[in-house]
């Protein structure tokens, strides 16, 4: 008998239950998450990613193949399994494996339709980067209309689809999210002490948040020279 199992709740969700008395070597997801965090804190990034991915493989095996199920976000053990899946997706995103990152983020949405971890925004960036326009169009309505991320995505996707910076979307970005436009138009984005102090403050400035988003997605832009050149020409 496996140690990990799915237990239905009265809310039509499922909780992950780990039976320590059962035979088997199934991972405890919250333990794997904590181990990966300790490895990360020690600078053992590759080991941390391997711990997370191994646990995700067990999570995939645990979930039914025929249709998605909703996991219980309110249950601590179950929630940490979802967090672990999100963290593994982020690992793949940061090393440039965008297809794997997208697959895992889609799985996060399958088991957590309320999107507590706000993975839809990152999926938007990935879908544009890999030119998955149908998938991008599907998630676009779910993005916050007032967010700088949606404004950036509309400008970027518009350029790729139309061959030019879309004037209306550029105007909205310039008017409502000028700190982000300034960051994307800059040629240097140092993660210096000034930035670190600003981003870790109790109320980070818009400029710090813009720099943070650039740094998080920086590896995407190395392949988007034409977009950046066109954008900077309008700054």
Coordinates of N, CA and C in Angstrom, one line a residue:
X1 N 0.8 -1.2 0.0 CA 0.0 0.0 0.0 C 0.9 1.3 0.0
X2 N 0.6 2.2 -0.9 CA 1.3 3.4 -1.0 C 1.1 4.3 0.3
X3 N 2.1 5.0 0.6 CA 2.0 5.9 1.8 C 1.1 7.1 1.4
X4 N 1.2 7.6 0.2 CA 0.4 8.8 -0.2 C -0.9 8.3 -0.9
X5 N -1.9 9.0 -0.5 CA -3.2 8.7 -1.1 C -4.0 10.0 -1.1
X6 N -5.1 10.0 -1.9 CA -6.0 11.1 -2.0 C -7.3 10.8 -1.3
X7 N -7.7 11.8 -0.4 CA -8.9 11.6 0.4 C -9.9 12.7 0.0
X8 N -11.1 12.3 -0.4 CA -12.1 13.3 -0.8 C -12.6 14.1 0.4
X9 N -13.0 15.3 0.1 CA -13.6 16.2 1.2 C -15.0 16.5 0.8
X10 N -15.7 17.1 1.7 CA -17.1 17.4 1.5 C -17.3 18.6 0.5
X11 N -16.2 19.3 0.2 CA -16.2 20.4 -0.7 C -15.8 20.0 -2.2
X12 N -15.9 18.7 -2.4 CA -15.5 18.1 -3.7 C -14.1 18.4 -4.1
X13 N -13.2 18.5 -3.1 CA -11.8 18.6 -3.4 C -11.1 17.3 -2.8
X14 N -9.8 17.3 -2.9 CA -9.1 16.1 -2.4 C -7.9 16.6 -1.5
X15 N -7.7 15.9 -0.5 CA -6.5 16.1 0.3 C -5.5 15.0 0.1
X16 N -4.2 15.4 0.2 CA -3.1 14.4 0.1 C -2.9 13.9 1.6
X17 N -3.0 12.6 1.7 CA -2.8 12.0 3.1 C -1.5 11.1 3.0
X18 N -0.6 11.3 3.9 CA 0.6 10.5 4.0 C 0.5 9.6 5.2
X19 N 0.5 8.3 5.0 CA 0.4 7.3 6.0 C 1.8 6.8 6.4
X20 N 2.3 7.2 7.5 CA 3.6 6.8 7.9 C 3.7 5.3 8.2
X21 N 2.6 4.7 8.5 CA 2.7 3.3 8.9 C 2.6 2.4 7.7
X22 N 2.3 2.9 6.5 CA 2.2 2.0 5.4 C 3.6 1.8 4.8
X23 N 3.7 0.6 4.1 CA 5.0 0.3 3.5 C 5.1 1.1 2.2
X24 N 6.4 1.4 1.9 CA 6.6 2.1 0.7 C 7.6 3.3 0.9
X25 N 8.0 3.9 -0.1 CA 9.0 5.0 0.0 C 8.5 6.3 -0.5
X26 N 7.1 6.5 -0.6 CA 6.6 7.7 -1.1 C 7.1 8.9 -0.3
X27 N 7.3 10.0 -1.1 CA 7.9 11.2 -0.5 C 6.8 11.9 0.3
X28 N 7.2 12.6 1.4 CA 6.4 13.5 2.1 C 6.6 14.9 1.4
X29 N 5.6 15.4 0.8 CA 5.7 16.6 0.0 C 6.2 17.8 0.8
X30 N 5.7 17.9 2.0 CA 6.1 19.1 2.8 C 7.5 18.9 3.3
X31 N 8.0 17.7 3.5 CA 9.4 17.4 3.8 C 10.3 17.7 2.7
X32 N 9.9 17.3 1.5 CA 10.7 17.6 0.3 C 10.8 19.1 0.0
X33 N 9.7 19.8 0.3 CA 9.7 21.3 0.1 C 10.7 21.9 1.0
X34 N 10.7 21.5 2.3 CA 11.6 22.0 3.3 C 13.1 21.7 2.9
X35 N 13.3 20.4 2.5 CA 14.7 20.0 2.1 C 15.2 20.8 1.0
X36 N 14.3 21.1 0.0 CA 14.8 21.9 -1.1 C 15.1 23.3 -0.7
X37 N 14.3 23.9 0.2 CA 14.6 25.2 0.7 C 15.9 25.3 1.4
X38 N 16.2 24.3 2.2 CA 17.5 24.3 2.9 C 18.7 24.2 2.0
X39 N 18.5 23.3 0.9 CA 19.5 23.2 -0.1 C 19.7 24.6 -0.8
X40 N 18.6 25.2 -1.1 CA 18.7 26.5 -1.8 C 19.4 27.6 -0.9
X41 N 19.1 27.6 0.4 CA 19.7 28.5 1.3 C 21.2 28.3 1.4
X42 N 21.7 27.0 1.2 CA 23.1 26.7 1.2 C 23.8 26.9 -0.1
X43 N 23.0 27.4 -1.1 CA 23.6 27.6 -2.4 C 23.7 26.4 -3.3
X44 N 23.0 25.3 -2.9 CA 23.0 24.1 -3.7 C 21.8 24.1 -4.6
X45 N 21.8 24.9 -5.6 CA 20.6 25.2 -6.4 C 20.2 23.9 -7.2
X46 N 21.2 23.3 -7.8 CA 20.9 22.1 -8.6 C 20.2 21.0 -7.8
X47 N 20.8 20.8 -6.6 CA 20.2 19.8 -5.7 C 18.8 20.1 -5.3
X48 N 18.5 21.4 -5.0 CA 17.2 21.9 -4.6 C 16.2 21.6 -5.8
X49 N 16.6 21.9 -7.0 CA 15.7 21.6 -8.1 C 15.5 20.1 -8.3
X50 N 16.5 19.3 -8.1 CA 16.3 17.9 -8.3 C 15.4 17.3 -7.2
X51 N 15.5 17.8 -6.0 CA 14.5 17.4 -4.9 C 13.1 17.7 -5.3
X52 N 12.9 18.9 -5.8 CA 11.6 19.3 -6.2 C 11.0 18.5 -7.3
X53 N 11.8 18.3 -8.4 CA 11.4 17.6 -9.5 C 11.0 16.1 -9.2
X54 N 11.9 15.5 -8.4 CA 11.6 14.1 -8.0 C 10.2 14.0 -7.2
X55 N 10.0 15.0 -6.4 CA 8.7 15.0 -5.6 C 7.5 15.3 -6.6
X56 N 7.7 16.1 -7.6 CA 6.7 16.4 -8.6 C 6.3 15.2 -9.3
X57 N 7.3 14.4 -9.7 CA 7.1 13.1 -10.4 C 6.2 12.2 -9.6
X58 N 6.4 12.2 -8.3 CA 5.5 11.4 -7.4 C 4.1 12.0 -7.3
X59 N 4.0 13.3 -7.4 CA 2.7 13.9 -7.3 C 2.0 13.6 -8.6
X60 N 2.6 13.7 -9.7 CA 2.0 13.3 -11.0 C 1.5 11.9 -11.0
X61 N 2.3 11.0 -10.5 CA 1.8 9.6 -10.4 C 0.6 9.4 -9.5
X62 N 0.5 10.3 -8.5 CA -0.6 10.2 -7.5 C -1.9 10.7 -8.1
X63 N -1.8 11.7 -8.9 CA -3.1 12.3 -9.5 C -3.6 11.4 -10.6
X64 N -4.9 11.4 -10.7 CA -5.6 10.6 -11.8 C -5.2 11.2 -13.2
X65 N -5.1 10.3 -14.2 CA -4.7 10.7 -15.5 C -5.9 11.1 -16.4
X66 N -7.1 10.6 -16.1 CA -8.2 10.8 -17.0 C -8.8 12.2 -16.9
X67 N -8.8 12.9 -15.7 CA -9.4 14.2 -15.6 C -8.8 14.9 -14.4
X68 N -8.7 16.2 -14.5 CA -8.1 17.0 -13.4 C -9.0 16.9 -12.1
X69 N -8.4 17.0 -11.0 CA -9.1 17.1 -9.7 C -8.6 18.3 -9.0
X70 N -9.5 18.9 -8.2 CA -9.2 20.1 -7.4 C -8.6 19.6 -6.0
X71 N -7.4 20.1 -5.7 CA -6.8 19.8 -4.4 C -7.2 20.8 -3.4
X72 N -7.2 20.4 -2.1 CA -7.7 21.3 -1.0 C -6.6 22.2 -0.6
X73 N -6.7 23.5 -1.0 CA -5.7 24.5 -0.7 C -5.7 24.8 0.8
X74 N -6.8 24.6 1.5 CA -6.8 24.9 3.0 C -6.1 23.8 3.8
X75 N -5.8 22.7 3.3 CA -5.1 21.6 4.0 C -3.6 21.9 3.8
X76 N -2.8 22.0 5.0 CA -1.4 22.4 5.0 C -0.6 21.4 4.1
X77 N -0.7 20.1 4.3 CA 0.1 19.2 3.6 C -0.2 19.3 2.1
X78 N -1.4 19.3 1.7 CA -1.8 19.4 0.3 C -1.4 20.7 -0.3
X79 N -1.5 21.8 0.4 CA -1.1 23.1 -0.1 C 0.4 23.1 -0.4
X80 N 1.2 22.5 0.5 CA 2.7 22.5 0.3 C 3.0 21.7 -0.9
X81 N 2.2 20.7 -1.3 CA 2.5 19.9 -2.5 C 2.3 20.8 -3.7
X82 N 1.2 21.7 -3.7 CA 1.0 22.6 -4.8 C 2.1 23.6 -4.9
X83 N 2.6 24.1 -3.7 CA 3.7 25.1 -3.7 C 4.9 24.4 -4.3
X84 N 5.2 23.2 -3.9 CA 6.3 22.5 -4.5 C 6.3 22.4 -6.0
X85 N 5.1 22.0 -6.5 CA 4.9 22.0 -8.0 C 5.2 23.3 -8.6
X86 N 4.7 24.4 -8.0 CA 5.0 25.7 -8.5 C 6.5 26.0 -8.5
X87 N 7.1 25.7 -7.4 CA 8.6 25.9 -7.3 C 9.3 25.2 -8.4
X88 N 8.9 23.9 -8.7 CA 9.6 23.2 -9.7 C 9.4 23.8 -11.1
X89 N 8.2 24.3 -11.3 CA 7.9 25.0 -12.6 C 8.8 26.2 -12.7
X90 N 9.0 26.9 -11.6 CA 9.9 28.1 -11.6 C 11.3 27.7 -11.9
X91 N 11.8 26.6 -11.4 CA 13.1 26.1 -11.7 C 13.3 25.9 -13.2
X92 N 12.3 25.3 -13.9 CA 12.4 25.1 -15.3 C 12.3 26.4 -16.1
X93 N 11.5 27.3 -15.6 CA 11.4 28.6 -16.3 C 12.8 29.3 -16.2
X94 N 13.4 29.3 -15.1 CA 14.7 30.0 -14.9 C 15.8 29.5 -15.7
X95 N 15.8 28.2 -16.0 CA 16.8 27.6 -16.8 C 16.5 27.6 -18.3
X96 N 15.3 28.1 -18.6 CA 14.9 28.3 -20.0 C 14.1 27.1 -20.7
X97 N 13.7 26.1 -19.9 CA 12.9 25.0 -20.4 C 11.5 25.5 -20.3
X98 N 11.0 26.3 -21.2 CA 9.7 26.9 -21.1 C 8.6 26.0 -21.3
X99 N 8.8 25.0 -22.1 CA 7.7 24.0 -22.4 C 7.4 23.2 -21.1
X100 N 8.5 22.8 -20.4 CA 8.3 22.0 -19.1 C 7.7 22.9 -18.1
X101 N 8.1 24.2 -18.0 CA 7.6 25.1 -17.0 C 6.1 25.3 -17.3
X102 N 5.7 25.5 -18.6 CA 4.3 25.7 -18.9 C 3.5 24.5 -18.5
X103 N 4.0 23.3 -18.8 CA 3.2 22.1 -18.4 C 3.0 22.0 -16.9
X104 N 4.0 22.3 -16.1 CA 3.8 22.2 -14.7 C 2.9 23.3 -14.2
X105 N 3.0 24.5 -14.7 CA 2.1 25.6 -14.3 C 0.7 25.3 -14.7
X106 N 0.5 24.7 -15.8 CA -0.9 24.3 -16.2 C -1.4 23.2 -15.2
X107 N -0.5 22.4 -14.8 CA -0.9 21.4 -13.8 C -1.3 22.1 -12.4
X108 N -0.6 23.2 -12.1 CA -0.9 23.9 -10.9 C -2.3 24.4 -11.0
X109 N -2.7 25.0 -12.2 CA -4.0 25.5 -12.4 C -5.1 24.4 -12.4
X110 N -4.7 23.2 -12.8 CA -5.6 22.1 -12.8 C -6.0 21.7 -11.4
X111 N -5.0 21.7 -10.5 CA -5.3 21.3 -9.1 C -5.7 22.5 -8.2
X112 N -5.5 23.7 -8.7 CA -5.9 24.9 -7.9 C -6.5 25.9 -8.8
X113 N -7.7 25.7 -9.2 CA -8.4 26.6 -10.2 C -8.5 28.0 -9.7
X114 N -8.4 28.3 -8.4 CA -8.5 29.7 -7.9 C -7.2 30.4 -8.1
X115 N -6.2 29.7 -8.4 CA -4.8 30.3 -8.7 C -4.3 31.1 -7.6
X116 N -4.2 30.5 -6.4 CA -3.7 31.2 -5.2 C -2.3 31.6 -5.4
X117 N -1.5 31.0 -6.2 CA -0.1 31.3 -6.4 C 0.1 32.3 -7.6
X118 N -1.0 32.6 -8.2 CA -1.0 33.6 -9.4 C 0.0 33.2 -10.5
X119 N -0.2 31.9 -10.9 CA 0.7 31.4 -11.9 C 0.3 31.8 -13.3
X120 N -0.9 32.3 -13.5 CA -1.5 32.7 -14.8 C -0.6 33.8 -15.4
X121 N -0.1 34.7 -14.6 CA 0.8 35.8 -15.2 C 2.0 35.2 -15.8
X122 N 2.7 34.3 -15.1 CA 3.9 33.7 -15.6 C 3.6 32.9 -16.9
X123 N 2.5 32.2 -16.9 CA 2.1 31.5 -18.1 C 1.9 32.4 -19.2
X124 N 1.4 33.6 -19.0 CA 1.2 34.5 -20.1 C 2.6 34.9 -20.7
X125 N 3.6 35.1 -19.9 CA 4.9 35.4 -20.4 C 5.5 34.2 -21.2
X126 N 5.3 33.0 -20.7 CA 5.8 31.8 -21.4 C 5.1 31.6 -22.7
X127 N 3.8 31.8 -22.7 CA 3.0 31.5 -24.0 C 3.4 32.5 -25.1
X128 N 3.7 33.8 -24.7 CA 4.2 34.7 -25.7 C 5.6 34.3 -26.2
X129 N 6.4 34.0 -25.2 CA 7.8 33.6 -25.6 C 7.9 32.4 -26.5
X130 N 7.0 31.5 -26.4 CA 7.0 30.3 -27.2 C 5.9 30.4 -28.4
X131 N 5.3 31.5 -28.4 CA 4.3 31.8 -29.5 C 3.2 30.8 -29.5
X132 N 2.7 30.5 -28.3 CA 1.5 29.7 -28.2 C 0.3 30.6 -28.1
X133 N -0.2 31.1 -29.2 CA -1.1 32.2 -29.2 C -2.5 31.8 -28.8
X134 N -2.9 30.6 -29.1 CA -4.3 30.2 -28.6 C -4.3 30.1 -27.1
X135 N -3.2 29.5 -26.5 CA -3.1 29.4 -25.0 C -3.0 30.8 -24.4
X136 N -2.2 31.7 -25.0 CA -2.1 33.1 -24.5 C -3.5 33.8 -24.5
X137 N -4.2 33.6 -25.6 CA -5.5 34.3 -25.7 C -6.5 33.7 -24.7
X138 N -6.3 32.4 -24.3 CA -7.2 31.8 -23.3 C -6.9 32.4 -21.9
X139 N -5.6 32.7 -21.6 CA -5.3 33.2 -20.2 C -5.4 34.7 -20.1
X140 N -5.4 35.4 -21.2 CA -5.3 36.9 -21.2 C -6.5 37.5 -20.4
X141 N -7.7 37.0 -20.6 CA -8.8 37.6 -19.8 C -8.7 37.4 -18.3
X142 N -7.9 36.4 -17.9 CA -7.7 36.1 -16.4 C -6.7 37.0 -15.8
X143 N -6.0 37.8 -16.6 CA -4.9 38.7 -16.0 C -5.6 40.0 -15.6
X144 N -5.1 40.6 -14.5 CA -5.6 41.8 -14.0 C -5.4 42.9 -15.0
X145 N -6.5 43.6 -15.4 CA -6.5 44.6 -16.4 C -5.6 45.8 -15.9
X146 N -5.4 46.0 -14.6 CA -4.7 47.1 -14.1 C -3.2 46.8 -13.8
X147 N -2.8 45.5 -14.1 CA -1.4 45.1 -13.8 C -0.4 45.5 -14.8
X148 N 0.8 45.9 -14.4 CA 1.8 46.2 -15.4 C 2.2 45.0 -16.3
X149 N 2.1 43.8 -15.7 CA 2.4 42.6 -16.5 C 1.5 42.5 -17.7
X150 N 0.2 42.7 -17.5 CA -0.7 42.6 -18.6 C -0.4 43.7 -19.7
X151 N -0.1 44.9 -19.2 CA 0.2 45.9 -20.1 C 1.5 45.6 -20.9
X152 N 2.5 45.0 -20.3 CA 3.7 44.6 -21.0 C 3.4 43.5 -22.0
X153 N 2.6 42.6 -21.6 CA 2.3 41.4 -22.5 C 1.5 41.9 -23.7
X154 N 0.6 42.8 -23.5 CA -0.1 43.3 -24.7 C 0.8 44.0 -25.7
X155 N 1.7 44.8 -25.2 CA 2.7 45.5 -26.1 C 3.6 44.5 -26.8
X156 N 4.1 43.5 -26.0 CA 5.0 42.5 -26.5 C 4.3 41.6 -27.6
X157 N 3.2 41.0 -27.2 CA 2.4 40.1 -28.1 C 1.9 40.9 -29.3
X158 N 1.5 42.2 -29.1 CA 1.1 42.9 -30.2 C 2.2 43.1 -31.3
X159 N 3.4 43.4 -30.8 CA 4.5 43.6 -31.7 C 4.8 42.3 -32.4
X160 N 4.8 41.2 -31.8 CA 5.1 39.9 -32.4 C 4.0 39.5 -33.4
X161 N 2.8 39.9 -33.2 CA 1.7 39.5 -34.1 C 1.5 40.4 -35.2
X162 N 1.8 41.7 -34.9 CA 1.5 42.8 -35.9 C 2.7 43.3 -36.6
X163 N 3.9 43.0 -36.0 CA 5.1 43.5 -36.6 C 5.5 45.0 -36.2
X164 N 4.7 45.5 -35.3 CA 5.0 46.9 -34.8 C 4.4 47.0 -33.4
X165 N 5.0 48.0 -32.7 CA 4.5 48.3 -31.3 C 3.1 48.8 -31.4
X166 N 2.1 48.2 -30.8 CA 0.7 48.7 -30.9 C 0.6 50.0 -30.2
X167 N 0.1 51.0 -30.9 CA 0.1 52.4 -30.3 C -0.8 52.5 -29.0
X168 N -2.0 51.9 -29.1 CA -2.9 52.0 -27.9 C -2.3 51.3 -26.7
X169 N -1.8 50.2 -26.9 CA -1.2 49.5 -25.7 C 0.1 50.1 -25.2
X170 N 0.8 50.7 -26.1 CA 2.0 51.4 -25.7 C 1.6 52.7 -24.9
X171 N 0.6 53.3 -25.4 CA 0.1 54.5 -24.7 C -0.3 54.2 -23.2
X172 N -1.0 53.1 -23.1 CA -1.5 52.6 -21.8 C -0.3 52.3 -20.9
X173 N 0.7 51.6 -21.4 CA 1.9 51.3 -20.6 C 2.6 52.5 -20.2
X174 N 2.7 53.5 -21.1 CA 3.4 54.7 -20.8 C 2.7 55.5 -19.7
X175 N 1.4 55.5 -19.8 CA 0.6 56.4 -18.9 C 0.4 55.8 -17.5
X176 N 0.1 54.5 -17.5 CA -0.2 53.9 -16.2 C 1.0 53.1 -15.5
X177 N 2.0 52.8 -16.3 CA 3.1 51.9 -15.8 C 4.4 52.5 -16.3
X178 N 4.6 53.7 -16.1 CA 5.8 54.4 -16.6 C 7.1 53.8 -16.1
X179 N 7.1 53.4 -14.8 CA 8.3 52.8 -14.2 C 8.7 51.5 -15.0
X180 N 7.7 50.8 -15.4 CA 8.0 49.5 -16.1 C 8.5 49.8 -17.5
X181 N 7.9 50.8 -18.2 CA 8.4 51.2 -19.5 C 9.8 51.7 -19.4
X182 N 10.1 52.5 -18.4 CA 11.5 53.0 -18.3 C 12.4 51.9 -18.1
X183 N 12.0 50.9 -17.3 CA 12.9 49.7 -17.0 C 13.2 48.9 -18.3
X184 N 12.1 48.7 -19.1 CA 12.3 47.9 -20.3 C 13.1 48.7 -21.4
X185 N 13.1 50.0 -21.3 CA 13.8 50.9 -22.2 C 15.2 51.1 -21.8
X186 N 15.6 50.7 -20.6 CA 16.9 50.9 -20.1 C 17.9 49.9 -20.7
X187 N 19.1 50.2 -20.7 CA 20.1 49.2 -21.3 C 20.9 48.5 -20.2
X188 N 20.7 48.9 -18.9 CA 21.3 48.3 -17.8 C 20.3 48.1 -16.7
X189 N 20.4 47.0 -16.0 CA 19.4 46.6 -14.9 C 20.2 46.0 -13.7
X190 N 21.0 46.8 -13.1 CA 21.8 46.2 -12.0 C 21.0 45.8 -10.8
X191 N 21.4 44.6 -10.3 CA 20.8 44.1 -9.0 C 21.7 44.6 -7.9
X192 N 21.9 45.9 -7.8 CA 22.9 46.4 -6.9 C 22.3 46.6 -5.5
X193 N 23.1 47.2 -4.6 CA 22.6 47.4 -3.2 C 21.4 48.3 -3.1
X194 N 21.3 49.3 -3.9 CA 20.2 50.2 -3.9 C 18.9 49.4 -4.3
X195 N 19.0 48.6 -5.3 CA 17.8 47.8 -5.7 C 17.5 46.8 -4.6
X196 N 18.5 46.1 -4.0 CA 18.2 45.1 -3.0 C 17.5 45.7 -1.8
X197 N 18.0 46.9 -1.4 CA 17.4 47.6 -0.3 C 15.9 48.0 -0.6
X198 N 15.7 48.5 -1.8 CA 14.4 48.9 -2.2 C 13.4 47.8 -2.3
X199 N 13.8 46.6 -2.9 CA 12.9 45.5 -3.1 C 12.6 44.8 -1.8
X200 N 13.4 44.9 -0.8 CA 13.2 44.2 0.5 C 12.6 45.1 1.5
X201 N 12.3 46.3 1.1 CA 11.7 47.3 2.1 C 10.2 46.9 2.3
X202 N 9.6 47.5 3.3 CA 8.2 47.1 3.6 C 7.3 47.5 2.5
X203 N 7.6 48.6 1.8 CA 6.7 49.0 0.7 C 7.6 49.3 -0.5
X204 N 8.0 48.3 -1.3 CA 8.9 48.5 -2.5 C 8.3 49.5 -3.4
X205 N 9.1 50.4 -4.0 CA 8.7 51.4 -5.0 C 8.3 50.7 -6.3
X206 N 7.6 51.4 -7.1 CA 7.3 50.9 -8.4 C 8.5 50.6 -9.3
X207 N 9.5 51.4 -9.1 CA 10.8 51.2 -9.8 C 11.5 49.9 -9.4
X208 N 11.4 49.6 -8.1 CA 12.0 48.4 -7.6 C 11.3 47.2 -8.1
X209 N 9.9 47.3 -8.1 CA 9.1 46.2 -8.6 C 9.3 46.0 -10.1
X210 N 9.5 47.0 -10.8 CA 9.8 46.9 -12.3 C 11.1 46.2 -12.5
X211 N 12.1 46.6 -11.7 CA 13.4 46.0 -11.9 C 13.3 44.5 -11.5
X212 N 12.6 44.2 -10.5 CA 12.4 42.8 -10.0 C 11.8 42.0 -11.1
X213 N 10.8 42.5 -11.8 CA 10.1 41.8 -12.9 C 11.1 41.6 -14.1
X214 N 11.8 42.6 -14.4 CA 12.8 42.5 -15.4 C 13.8 41.4 -15.1
X215 N 14.3 41.4 -13.9 CA 15.3 40.4 -13.5 C 14.8 39.0 -13.5
X216 N 13.5 38.9 -13.1 CA 12.8 37.6 -13.1 C 12.7 37.0 -14.5
X217 N 12.4 37.9 -15.5 CA 12.2 37.4 -16.8 C 13.3 37.8 -17.8
X218 N 14.4 38.2 -17.3 CA 15.5 38.7 -18.1 C 15.9 37.7 -19.2
X219 N 16.0 36.4 -18.9 CA 16.4 35.5 -19.9 C 15.5 35.4 -21.1
X220 N 14.3 35.8 -21.0 CA 13.4 35.8 -22.1 C 13.8 36.9 -23.2
X221 N 14.3 38.0 -22.7 CA 14.5 39.1 -23.6 C 15.8 39.0 -24.4
X222 N 16.7 38.0 -24.1 CA 17.9 37.8 -24.9 C 17.5 37.4 -26.3
X223 N 16.3 36.8 -26.5 CA 15.8 36.3 -27.8 C 14.9 37.3 -28.4
X224 N 14.7 38.5 -27.8 CA 13.7 39.4 -28.2 C 14.3 40.8 -28.6
X225 N 15.5 40.7 -29.2 CA 16.2 42.0 -29.6 C 15.4 42.9 -30.4
X226 N 14.6 42.4 -31.4 CA 13.9 43.2 -32.3 C 12.8 43.9 -31.5
X227 N 12.1 43.2 -30.6 CA 11.1 43.9 -29.8 C 11.7 45.0 -28.9
X228 N 12.8 44.7 -28.2 CA 13.4 45.7 -27.4 C 13.8 46.9 -28.2
X229 N 14.4 46.7 -29.4 CA 14.8 47.8 -30.2 C 13.7 48.7 -30.6
X230 N 12.6 48.0 -31.0 CA 11.4 48.8 -31.4 C 10.8 49.6 -30.3
X231 N 10.8 48.9 -29.1 CA 10.2 49.6 -27.9 C 11.0 50.8 -27.5
X232 N 12.4 50.6 -27.5 CA 13.2 51.7 -27.1 C 13.2 52.8 -28.1
X233 N 12.9 52.5 -29.3 CA 12.8 53.6 -30.3 C 11.6 54.5 -30.0
X234 N 10.7 54.1 -29.3 CA 9.5 54.9 -28.9 C 9.6 55.5 -27.6
X235 N 10.6 55.2 -26.8 CA 10.7 55.7 -25.4 C 11.2 57.2 -25.5

